[in-house]
mmCIF file of C-alpha atoms and ligand atoms in Angstrom:
data_model
loop_
_atom_site.group_PDB
_atom_site.id
_atom_site.type_symbol
_atom_site.label_atom_id
_atom_site.label_comp_id
_atom_site.label_asym_id
_atom_site.label_seq_id
_atom_site.Cartn_x
_atom_site.Cartn_y
_atom_site.Cartn_z
ATOM 1 C CA MET A 7 122.056 163.235 88.990
ATOM 2 C CA ALA A 8 118.110 163.769 90.561
ATOM 3 C CA MET A 9 116.933 160.712 89.770
ATOM 4 C CA GLN A 10 119.134 158.926 92.460
ATOM 5 C CA PRO A 11 118.113 160.454 95.687
ATOM 6 C CA GLN A 12 114.719 159.928 94.161
ATOM 7 C CA LEU A 13 114.758 156.050 93.310
ATOM 8 C CA ALA A 14 116.985 155.683 97.061
ATOM 9 C CA GLN A 15 113.920 157.395 98.661
ATOM 10 C CA LEU A 16 111.770 154.742 96.774
ATOM 11 C CA VAL A 17 112.847 151.949 97.979
ATOM 12 C CA ALA A 18 113.434 153.437 101.205
ATOM 13 C CA THR A 19 109.452 153.630 101.117
ATOM 14 C CA ALA A 20 109.055 150.442 99.758
ATOM 15 C CA GLN A 21 111.131 148.895 102.793
ATOM 16 C CA GLN A 22 109.280 150.727 105.397
ATOM 17 C CA GLU A 23 105.721 150.187 104.092
ATOM 18 C CA ALA A 24 106.552 146.554 103.733
ATOM 19 C CA LEU A 25 107.205 145.995 106.807
ATOM 20 C CA ALA A 26 103.150 146.299 107.439
ATOM 21 C CA VAL A 27 102.433 143.435 105.140
ATOM 22 C CA THR A 28 101.023 140.620 106.872
ATOM 23 C CA SER A 29 98.606 138.643 104.723
ATOM 24 C CA ARG A 30 98.340 138.086 100.626
ATOM 25 C CA ALA A 31 95.778 140.633 100.211
ATOM 26 C CA GLU A 32 98.070 143.413 101.703
ATOM 27 C CA LEU A 33 101.023 142.041 99.417
ATOM 28 C CA GLU A 34 99.076 142.156 96.485
ATOM 29 C CA ALA A 35 98.013 146.037 97.017
ATOM 30 C CA PHE A 36 101.616 146.635 97.663
ATOM 31 C CA LYS A 37 102.871 145.120 94.640
ATOM 32 C CA ALA A 38 100.433 147.594 92.638
ATOM 33 C CA ARG A 39 101.466 150.452 94.468
ATOM 34 C CA VAL A 40 105.129 150.020 93.555
ATOM 35 C CA VAL A 41 105.326 148.118 90.364
ATOM 36 C CA GLY A 42 101.622 147.823 89.001
ATOM 37 C CA PRO A 43 100.892 150.198 85.852
ATOM 38 C CA ASN A 44 100.321 153.288 88.412
ATOM 39 C CA GLY A 45 102.926 152.399 90.706
ATOM 40 C CA SER A 46 105.705 154.155 92.286
ATOM 41 C CA LEU A 47 108.547 152.587 90.346
ATOM 42 C CA THR A 48 106.756 152.236 87.396
ATOM 43 C CA ALA A 49 106.062 155.902 87.380
ATOM 44 C CA VAL A 50 109.880 156.885 87.242
ATOM 45 C CA MET A 51 110.312 154.529 84.398
ATOM 46 C CA LYS A 52 107.963 155.743 82.155
ATOM 47 C CA GLY A 53 109.794 158.952 83.175
ATOM 48 C CA MET A 54 112.977 157.739 81.513
ATOM 49 C CA ALA A 55 111.473 158.735 78.038
ATOM 50 C CA THR A 56 111.650 162.404 78.803
ATOM 51 C CA LEU A 57 115.624 162.016 79.400
ATOM 52 C CA SER A 58 118.483 162.577 77.112
ATOM 53 C CA LYS A 59 120.189 160.465 75.300
ATOM 54 C CA GLU A 60 123.799 160.318 77.853
ATOM 55 C CA GLU A 61 121.154 160.369 80.952
ATOM 56 C CA ARG A 62 119.131 156.955 79.808
ATOM 57 C CA PRO A 63 122.134 154.772 80.189
ATOM 58 C CA VAL A 64 123.259 155.823 83.763
ATOM 59 C CA VAL A 65 119.647 156.213 84.892
ATOM 60 C CA GLY A 66 118.635 153.139 83.432
ATOM 61 C CA LYS A 67 121.560 151.055 85.588
ATOM 62 C CA LEU A 68 119.932 153.232 88.981
ATOM 63 C CA ILE A 69 116.575 151.973 88.107
ATOM 64 C CA ASN A 70 117.536 148.115 87.622
ATOM 65 C CA GLU A 71 119.500 148.546 90.825
ATOM 66 C CA ALA A 72 115.899 149.765 92.616
ATOM 67 C CA LYS A 73 113.988 147.445 90.676
ATOM 68 C CA LYS A 74 116.142 144.558 91.681
ATOM 69 C CA SER A 75 115.659 145.674 95.189
ATOM 70 C CA VAL A 76 111.946 145.945 95.024
ATOM 71 C CA GLU A 77 112.048 142.058 93.281
ATOM 72 C CA GLU A 78 113.861 141.017 96.303
ATOM 73 C CA LEU A 79 111.528 142.444 98.589
ATOM 74 C CA LEU A 80 108.793 141.082 97.251
ATOM 75 C CA ALA A 81 110.307 137.468 97.080
ATOM 76 C CA ALA A 82 110.799 137.991 100.992
ATOM 77 C CA LEU A 83 107.707 139.274 101.543
ATOM 78 C CA LEU A 84 105.974 136.591 99.738
ATOM 79 C CA LEU A 85 107.890 133.634 102.203
ATOM 80 C CA LYS A 86 106.604 135.737 105.195
ATOM 81 C CA VAL A 87 102.608 135.632 103.713
ATOM 82 C CA GLU A 88 103.011 131.788 103.037
ATOM 83 C CA ASP A 89 104.919 131.320 106.679
ATOM 84 C CA ALA A 90 102.215 132.948 107.968
ATOM 85 C CA GLU A 91 99.250 131.081 105.967
ATOM 86 C CA ILE A 92 101.336 127.469 107.094
ATOM 87 C CA ALA A 93 101.092 128.547 110.648
ATOM 88 C CA ALA A 94 97.369 129.671 110.389
ATOM 89 C CA ALA A 95 96.277 126.365 109.191
ATOM 90 C CA LEU A 96 98.630 124.472 111.482
ATOM 91 C CA GLY A 97 97.056 126.020 114.634
ATOM 92 C CA THR A 98 98.693 127.010 117.854
ATOM 93 C CA PRO A 99 100.595 125.227 119.072
ATOM 94 C CA TRP A 100 102.310 123.509 116.121
ATOM 95 C CA ASP A 101 101.441 119.732 115.235
ATOM 96 C CA ALA A 102 105.184 118.583 114.670
ATOM 97 C CA THR A 103 103.680 115.115 114.091
ATOM 98 C CA LEU A 104 101.488 115.775 110.837
ATOM 99 C CA THR A 105 102.869 114.335 107.848
ATOM 100 C CA GLY A 106 104.398 116.177 105.314
ATOM 101 C CA PRO A 107 102.612 117.303 101.852
ATOM 102 C CA ASP A 108 105.124 115.225 99.763
ATOM 103 C CA ALA A 109 104.392 111.568 101.694
ATOM 104 C CA PRO A 110 100.946 110.569 100.909
ATOM 105 C CA ALA A 111 100.116 107.591 103.086
ATOM 106 C CA GLY A 112 100.449 104.037 101.360
ATOM 107 C CA SER A 113 99.111 101.108 102.240
ATOM 108 C CA LEU A 114 100.171 96.965 102.397
ATOM 109 C CA HIS A 115 99.882 95.003 99.504
ATOM 110 C CA PRO A 116 96.722 92.172 99.903
ATOM 111 C CA LEU A 117 99.143 89.573 99.626
ATOM 112 C CA THR A 118 100.977 90.963 102.520
ATOM 113 C CA ARG A 119 97.747 91.414 104.443
ATOM 114 C CA THR A 120 96.794 88.261 103.475
ATOM 115 C CA ARG A 121 99.992 86.381 104.647
ATOM 116 C CA GLU A 122 99.845 88.007 107.686
ATOM 117 C CA ARG A 123 96.569 87.727 108.663
ATOM 118 C CA ILE A 124 97.337 83.766 107.895
ATOM 119 C CA LEU A 125 100.298 84.066 109.933
ATOM 120 C CA ALA A 126 98.550 85.458 112.740
ATOM 121 C CA SER A 127 95.625 82.813 112.847
ATOM 122 C CA PHE A 128 98.474 80.221 113.078
ATOM 123 C CA ARG A 129 100.283 81.934 115.450
ATOM 124 C CA LYS A 130 97.453 81.548 118.174
ATOM 125 C CA LEU A 131 98.093 77.916 117.832
ATOM 126 C CA GLY A 132 101.498 78.316 118.817
ATOM 127 C CA PHE A 133 103.315 78.060 115.567
ATOM 128 C CA THR A 134 106.157 80.387 114.773
ATOM 129 C CA VAL A 135 107.411 81.416 111.472
ATOM 130 C CA ALA A 136 110.043 79.799 110.011
ATOM 131 C CA GLU A 137 112.443 80.885 106.414
ATOM 132 C CA GLY A 138 114.254 79.123 103.628
ATOM 133 C CA PRO A 139 115.586 80.325 100.789
ATOM 134 C CA GLU A 140 114.158 81.144 97.116
ATOM 135 C CA ILE A 141 117.238 79.170 95.395
ATOM 136 C CA GLU A 142 117.205 75.962 97.042
ATOM 137 C CA THR A 143 119.285 72.545 96.668
ATOM 138 C CA GLU A 144 117.746 70.202 94.406
ATOM 139 C CA TRP A 145 117.966 67.961 97.315
ATOM 140 C CA HIS A 146 116.099 69.871 99.960
ATOM 141 C CA CYS A 147 113.644 70.275 97.091
ATOM 142 C CA PHE A 148 112.808 66.894 96.345
ATOM 143 C CA ASP A 149 115.142 64.158 97.620
ATOM 144 C CA ALA A 150 114.622 65.057 101.228
ATOM 145 C CA LEU A 151 111.044 65.144 100.330
ATOM 146 C CA ASN A 152 110.557 61.638 98.945
ATOM 147 C CA THR A 153 110.432 62.627 95.634
ATOM 148 C CA PRO A 154 112.517 60.626 93.350
ATOM 149 C CA ALA A 155 114.936 61.962 90.584
ATOM 150 C CA ASP A 156 112.165 60.682 87.979
ATOM 151 C CA HIS A 157 109.562 62.155 89.590
ATOM 152 C CA PRO A 158 107.424 64.287 87.262
ATOM 153 C CA ALA A 159 107.654 67.593 89.455
ATOM 154 C CA ARG A 160 111.450 67.701 88.799
ATOM 155 C CA ASP A 161 111.363 67.634 84.928
ATOM 156 C CA MET A 162 112.393 71.129 83.122
ATOM 157 C CA GLN A 163 108.510 70.989 82.265
ATOM 158 C CA ASP A 164 107.401 72.749 86.184
ATOM 159 C CA THR A 165 111.130 73.054 87.443
ATOM 160 C CA LEU A 166 112.988 76.093 86.742
ATOM 161 C CA TYR A 167 116.935 74.842 87.338
ATOM 162 C CA LEU A 168 119.911 77.067 87.697
ATOM 163 C CA PRO A 169 122.868 77.102 85.335
ATOM 164 C CA LYS A 170 125.801 75.134 86.208
ATOM 165 C CA ALA A 171 127.548 78.606 86.624
ATOM 166 C CA PHE A 172 125.395 79.689 89.777
ATOM 167 C CA ARG A 173 126.021 76.253 91.448
ATOM 168 C CA SER A 174 127.187 76.944 94.878
ATOM 169 C CA ALA A 175 130.743 75.338 95.745
ATOM 170 C CA ASP A 176 129.694 74.509 99.023
ATOM 171 C CA ALA A 177 126.310 73.559 98.605
ATOM 172 C CA PRO A 178 124.804 71.923 101.839
ATOM 173 C CA ARG A 179 125.396 68.233 100.220
ATOM 174 C CA LYS A 180 127.309 67.717 97.040
ATOM 175 C CA GLY A 181 129.416 70.143 95.291
ATOM 176 C CA ASP A 182 127.893 69.836 92.035
ATOM 177 C CA GLU A 183 124.503 69.624 93.311
ATOM 178 C CA ALA A 184 121.548 70.908 90.571
ATOM 179 C CA LEU A 185 119.890 74.332 92.224
ATOM 180 C CA VAL A 186 116.436 74.737 91.707
ATOM 181 C CA LEU A 187 114.013 78.228 92.362
ATOM 182 C CA ARG A 188 111.945 76.591 94.729
ATOM 183 C CA THR A 189 108.752 74.673 93.847
ATOM 184 C CA HIS A 190 107.411 74.679 96.951
ATOM 185 C CA THR A 191 107.753 76.021 100.394
ATOM 186 C CA SER A 192 108.298 72.230 101.172
ATOM 187 C CA SER A 193 111.771 72.840 101.087
ATOM 188 C CA VAL A 194 111.552 74.621 104.197
ATOM 189 C CA GLN A 195 110.036 71.720 106.500
ATOM 190 C CA VAL A 196 113.364 69.807 105.513
ATOM 191 C CA ARG A 197 115.386 72.847 107.159
ATOM 192 C CA THR A 198 113.482 73.019 109.871
ATOM 193 C CA MET A 199 113.785 69.453 110.931
ATOM 194 C CA LEU A 200 117.232 68.974 110.009
ATOM 195 C CA SER A 201 118.310 72.257 112.356
ATOM 196 C CA ARG A 202 115.644 72.359 115.197
ATOM 197 C CA LYS A 203 114.803 69.454 117.720
ATOM 198 C CA PRO A 204 111.302 68.331 117.990
ATOM 199 C CA PRO A 205 108.771 69.022 119.428
ATOM 200 C CA PHE A 206 108.153 72.411 117.185
ATOM 201 C CA ARG A 207 105.690 74.244 115.098
ATOM 202 C CA ILE A 208 106.061 76.390 112.076
ATOM 203 C CA VAL A 209 104.610 78.133 109.399
ATOM 204 C CA ALA A 210 107.102 79.158 106.373
ATOM 205 C CA PRO A 211 105.460 81.741 104.344
ATOM 206 C CA GLY A 212 107.476 82.546 100.754
ATOM 207 C CA ARG A 213 108.085 83.081 96.993
ATOM 208 C CA CYS A 214 107.944 79.473 94.822
ATOM 209 C CA PHE A 215 108.319 79.548 91.118
ATOM 210 C CA ARG A 216 107.594 77.322 88.751
ATOM 211 C CA ARG A 217 107.267 76.795 84.381
ATOM 212 C CA ASP A 218 103.848 77.216 84.829
ATOM 213 C CA ALA A 219 101.821 78.684 81.956
ATOM 214 C CA VAL A 220 100.418 82.261 83.235
ATOM 215 C CA ASP A 221 96.802 82.819 83.405
ATOM 216 C CA ALA A 222 93.648 83.778 85.444
ATOM 217 C CA THR A 223 94.766 81.443 88.485
ATOM 218 C CA HIS A 224 98.338 80.452 87.690
ATOM 219 C CA SER A 225 101.252 82.703 87.722
ATOM 220 C CA ALA A 226 104.968 81.639 87.274
ATOM 221 C CA ASN A 227 106.030 83.119 90.618
ATOM 222 C CA PHE A 228 103.633 83.329 93.390
ATOM 223 C CA HIS A 229 103.531 82.348 97.104
ATOM 224 C CA GLN A 230 102.703 79.365 99.734
ATOM 225 C CA VAL A 231 102.301 79.262 103.191
ATOM 226 C CA GLU A 232 103.673 75.888 104.453
ATOM 227 C CA GLY A 233 102.969 74.483 108.087
ATOM 228 C CA LEU A 234 104.456 71.700 109.801
ATOM 229 C CA TRP A 235 104.103 70.202 113.325
ATOM 230 C CA ILE A 236 105.986 67.523 114.474
ATOM 231 C CA ASP A 237 106.038 65.959 118.047
ATOM 232 C CA ARG A 238 105.263 62.626 119.677
ATOM 233 C CA ASN A 239 102.148 61.341 118.633
ATOM 234 C CA VAL A 240 100.401 64.161 116.148
ATOM 235 C CA THR A 241 97.601 62.949 113.986
ATOM 236 C CA LEU A 242 94.992 63.587 111.441
ATOM 237 C CA ALA A 243 92.546 65.062 114.396
ATOM 238 C CA ASP A 244 95.129 67.130 114.932
ATOM 239 C CA LEU A 245 95.519 68.047 111.200
ATOM 240 C CA ARG A 246 91.777 68.287 110.919
ATOM 241 C CA GLY A 247 91.432 70.308 113.768
ATOM 242 C CA VAL A 248 94.311 72.743 112.902
ATOM 243 C CA LEU A 249 92.905 73.509 109.513
ATOM 244 C CA ASP A 250 89.584 73.782 110.928
ATOM 245 C CA PHE A 251 90.355 76.330 112.836
ATOM 246 C CA PHE A 252 92.654 78.055 110.057
ATOM 247 C CA VAL A 253 89.981 78.528 107.689
ATOM 248 C CA LYS A 254 87.053 79.911 110.640
ATOM 249 C CA GLU A 255 89.682 82.814 111.142
ATOM 250 C CA THR A 256 89.814 83.483 107.793
ATOM 251 C CA PHE A 257 86.628 82.977 106.422
ATOM 252 C CA GLY A 258 84.677 83.139 109.682
ATOM 253 C CA PRO A 259 82.643 80.694 111.796
ATOM 254 C CA ASP A 260 80.667 79.233 108.990
ATOM 255 C CA ALA A 261 83.037 78.104 106.745
ATOM 256 C CA GLU A 262 83.476 74.360 106.586
ATOM 257 C CA ILE A 263 86.451 71.976 105.857
ATOM 258 C CA ARG A 264 86.697 69.048 103.860
ATOM 259 C CA LEU A 265 89.724 66.529 103.848
ATOM 260 C CA ARG A 266 90.169 64.538 100.174
ATOM 261 C CA PRO A 267 92.103 62.107 99.713
ATOM 262 C CA SER A 268 95.028 62.851 97.460
ATOM 263 C CA PHE A 269 98.753 61.734 96.936
ATOM 264 C CA PHE A 270 102.230 64.075 97.924
ATOM 265 C CA PRO A 271 105.416 62.075 97.969
ATOM 266 C CA PHE A 272 105.989 63.684 101.319
ATOM 267 C CA THR A 273 102.868 63.034 103.455
ATOM 268 C CA GLU A 274 101.433 59.815 104.086
ATOM 269 C CA PRO A 275 98.074 60.025 104.054
ATOM 270 C CA SER A 276 97.553 62.675 101.924
ATOM 271 C CA PHE A 277 94.915 65.220 101.350
ATOM 272 C CA GLU A 278 93.384 68.169 99.546
ATOM 273 C CA MET A 279 91.878 70.174 101.675
ATOM 274 C CA ASP A 280 88.581 71.858 99.821
ATOM 275 C CA LEU A 281 86.930 74.976 101.879
ATOM 276 C CA ARG A 282 83.231 75.860 101.792
ATOM 277 C CA SER A 283 81.849 79.275 102.815
ATOM 278 C CA PRO A 284 78.514 80.721 102.656
ATOM 279 C CA ASN A 285 79.999 84.443 102.517
ATOM 280 C CA LEU A 286 82.113 83.974 99.054
ATOM 281 C CA GLY A 287 80.465 85.571 96.800
ATOM 282 C CA ARG A 288 80.001 83.865 93.521
ATOM 283 C CA LEU A 289 81.566 81.011 95.383
ATOM 284 C CA SER A 290 79.750 80.771 97.982
ATOM 285 C CA ASN A 291 78.394 77.211 99.296
ATOM 286 C CA ARG A 292 81.175 75.203 96.787
ATOM 287 C CA TRP A 293 83.505 73.047 97.763
ATOM 288 C CA LEU A 294 86.965 74.964 96.612
ATOM 289 C CA GLU A 295 90.075 73.388 96.803
ATOM 290 C CA ILE A 296 93.035 75.276 98.643
ATOM 291 C CA MET A 297 96.023 73.771 99.909
ATOM 292 C CA GLY A 298 97.408 70.368 100.170
ATOM 293 C CA CYS A 299 98.173 68.303 103.426
ATOM 294 C CA GLY A 300 98.548 64.975 105.389
ATOM 295 C CA LEU A 301 100.733 63.484 107.927
ATOM 296 C CA VAL A 302 104.410 63.487 107.343
ATOM 297 C CA ASP A 303 105.922 60.696 105.517
ATOM 298 C CA PRO A 304 108.081 58.701 107.819
ATOM 299 C CA LYS A 305 110.848 58.258 105.304
ATOM 300 C CA VAL A 306 111.028 62.125 105.363
ATOM 301 C CA LEU A 307 111.727 61.999 108.877
ATOM 302 C CA GLU A 308 114.158 59.616 108.332
ATOM 303 C CA LEU A 309 115.522 61.132 105.453
ATOM 304 C CA CYS A 310 115.606 64.722 107.985
ATOM 305 C CA GLY A 311 117.356 62.595 111.232
ATOM 306 C CA LEU A 312 114.341 62.107 112.773
ATOM 307 C CA ASP A 313 113.001 58.848 113.778
ATOM 308 C CA PRO A 314 109.761 58.116 112.792
ATOM 309 C CA ASN A 315 109.260 55.723 115.778
ATOM 310 C CA GLU A 316 109.133 58.538 118.004
ATOM 311 C CA PHE A 317 107.654 61.614 116.425
ATOM 312 C CA SER A 318 105.195 61.843 113.827
ATOM 313 C CA GLY A 319 103.973 65.113 112.152
ATOM 314 C CA LEU A 320 101.605 66.790 110.131
ATOM 315 C CA ALA A 321 101.854 68.941 107.045
ATOM 316 C CA PHE A 322 100.729 71.364 104.585
ATOM 317 C CA GLY A 323 101.219 74.260 101.850
ATOM 318 C CA LEU A 324 98.798 76.743 100.770
ATOM 319 C CA GLY A 325 98.635 79.111 98.202
ATOM 320 C CA LEU A 326 98.526 82.473 99.094
ATOM 321 C CA GLU A 327 97.222 84.138 95.905
ATOM 322 C CA ARG A 328 94.673 81.701 95.824
ATOM 323 C CA ILE A 329 93.579 82.592 99.326
ATOM 324 C CA ALA A 330 93.442 86.551 98.395
ATOM 325 C CA MET A 331 91.671 85.880 95.421
ATOM 326 C CA LEU A 332 88.816 84.283 97.274
ATOM 327 C CA VAL A 333 88.693 86.741 100.827
ATOM 328 C CA HIS A 334 88.803 89.808 98.451
ATOM 329 C CA GLY A 335 86.859 88.330 95.745
ATOM 330 C CA ILE A 336 89.564 88.930 92.966
ATOM 331 C CA ASP A 337 88.742 86.828 89.988
ATOM 332 C CA ASP A 338 92.633 87.354 88.364
ATOM 333 C CA ILE A 339 95.870 86.075 89.804
ATOM 334 C CA ARG A 340 97.839 89.174 87.652
ATOM 335 C CA HIS A 341 96.316 91.726 89.133
ATOM 336 C CA PHE A 342 98.757 91.058 92.548
ATOM 337 C CA TYR A 343 101.539 92.035 90.328
ATOM 338 C CA ASN A 344 100.649 94.966 87.695
ATOM 339 C CA ASN A 345 101.048 97.498 90.602
ATOM 340 C CA ASP A 346 98.109 99.196 89.186
ATOM 341 C CA LEU A 347 97.110 102.112 91.969
ATOM 342 C CA ARG A 348 93.488 101.171 90.995
ATOM 343 C CA PHE A 349 93.996 98.221 91.955
ATOM 344 C CA LEU A 350 96.228 98.418 94.823
ATOM 345 C CA ARG A 351 94.001 101.360 96.347
ATOM 346 C CA GLN A 352 91.132 99.351 96.933
ATOM 347 C CA PHE A 353 92.928 97.774 99.852
ATOM 348 C CA ALA A 354 94.183 100.527 101.449
HETATM 349 C C1 FA5 B 415 102.383 71.649 97.195
HETATM 350 O O1 FA5 B 415 103.186 72.713 96.957
HETATM 351 C C2 FA5 B 415 102.354 70.641 98.248
HETATM 352 N N1 FA5 B 415 104.135 71.217 98.570
HETATM 353 C C3 FA5 B 415 101.794 71.406 99.485
HETATM 354 C C4 FA5 B 415 101.863 70.644 100.451
HETATM 355 C C5 FA5 B 415 102.830 70.912 101.512
HETATM 356 C C6 FA5 B 415 100.997 69.300 100.420
HETATM 357 C C7 FA5 B 415 102.916 70.165 102.336
HETATM 358 C C8 FA5 B 415 101.686 68.259 101.565
HETATM 359 C C9 FA5 B 415 101.902 68.812 102.816
HETATM 360 P P1 FA5 B 415 100.527 71.933 94.940
HETATM 361 O O2 FA5 B 415 101.672 71.914 93.823
HETATM 362 O O3 FA5 B 415 99.066 71.501 94.695
HETATM 363 O O4 FA5 B 415 101.506 71.434 96.442
HETATM 364 O O5 FA5 B 415 100.359 73.362 95.732
HETATM 365 C C10 FA5 B 415 100.176 73.953 96.560
HETATM 366 C C11 FA5 B 415 98.905 75.439 96.350
HETATM 367 O O6 FA5 B 415 99.899 76.247 95.422
HETATM 368 C C12 FA5 B 415 97.789 75.223 95.158
HETATM 369 O O7 FA5 B 415 96.831 74.838 96.075
HETATM 370 C C13 FA5 B 415 97.807 76.507 94.979
HETATM 371 O O8 FA5 B 415 97.020 77.495 95.776
HETATM 372 C C14 FA5 B 415 99.259 77.189 94.640
HETATM 373 N N2 FA5 B 415 99.802 77.153 93.260
HETATM 374 C C15 FA5 B 415 100.436 76.028 92.817
HETATM 375 N N3 FA5 B 415 100.783 76.590 91.757
HETATM 376 C C16 FA5 B 415 100.736 77.358 91.673
HETATM 377 C C17 FA5 B 415 100.490 78.539 90.483
HETATM 378 N N4 FA5 B 415 101.425 78.464 89.247
HETATM 379 N N5 FA5 B 415 100.194 79.673 90.487
HETATM 380 C C18 FA5 B 415 99.413 80.165 91.820
HETATM 381 N N6 FA5 B 415 98.925 79.423 92.973
HETATM 382 C C19 FA5 B 415 99.916 77.972 92.553
#
């Protein structure tokens, strides 16, 4: 059949011409010459109309084969052209460290950044980072912190108890001890005193849980950073010095602190620490409560196996969200947990 050599020739010519194609413009022109309205293959296809009924299926098959070859050729050319374009964009030699198009750079969550900043300032004072479990025994969370069973902080109003089925058979004190989601990081004080020999200085960041109603400044799930320094002769002057240093590191050299008498079962004396700073936007120059603190109650030292006649200590616990809100002027704690990229991108 006369059509066969003609089509074979057409494909061979296209393959030959394809070798010269190096750019997208050349590719478009080539494509037009072969499969465009006036292209060589299109012309052959139009010729089908003049064929007899018997010839048509045979020639149609040949044309389809030629068409398939041409399509493969065009696809290969497109890849070649795209490779050339990428190579041109990367330059010579290629920078193999460039990030791929599928991996946009993320950023640390504002709570993570604030936590790292806080820990960094305490590290400068020789504090190291300690950790404890989020599921805690009642004893570590309350009893060892001189918070007796009838203390309001323990009742069902504030504390999330785990059902009995979850209670661990080998809880450190008693088999049947209740487990709670820790209400504060002060339980890490207990674990540290039980497991380390003084002197030591630790900071313990972590997640806490309370049955608090959620509003702009309260979450049922929030974070604290605990601090504990146990040594011989630790005094209130040390407490003031440590907290003043932290506040100036975090809020700038003009920030001031005030210790206001308060009560915690595990510190004596106890204080709320207020902060005042001129660069906190609409909260500037006002006393703002940001943490609880005090000297470790001798009863707690005893419960944790330390001799109160030999050792003394200071402790503090701050709310991470509250600090992050002050540092960045954030007006609602819920922004931290909504994962709204419009919020998160502001910290990139
Ligand atoms: C305590 O939790 C004490 N353990 C702190 C402490 C440690 C005192 C060591 C003395 C020595 P308080 O309940 O005030 O204290 O909580 C401390 C901080 O956690 C608060 O100032 C606040 O910033 C934060 N916080 C408490 N509850 C919530 C909540 N529901 N949502 C967000 N932050 C909270």
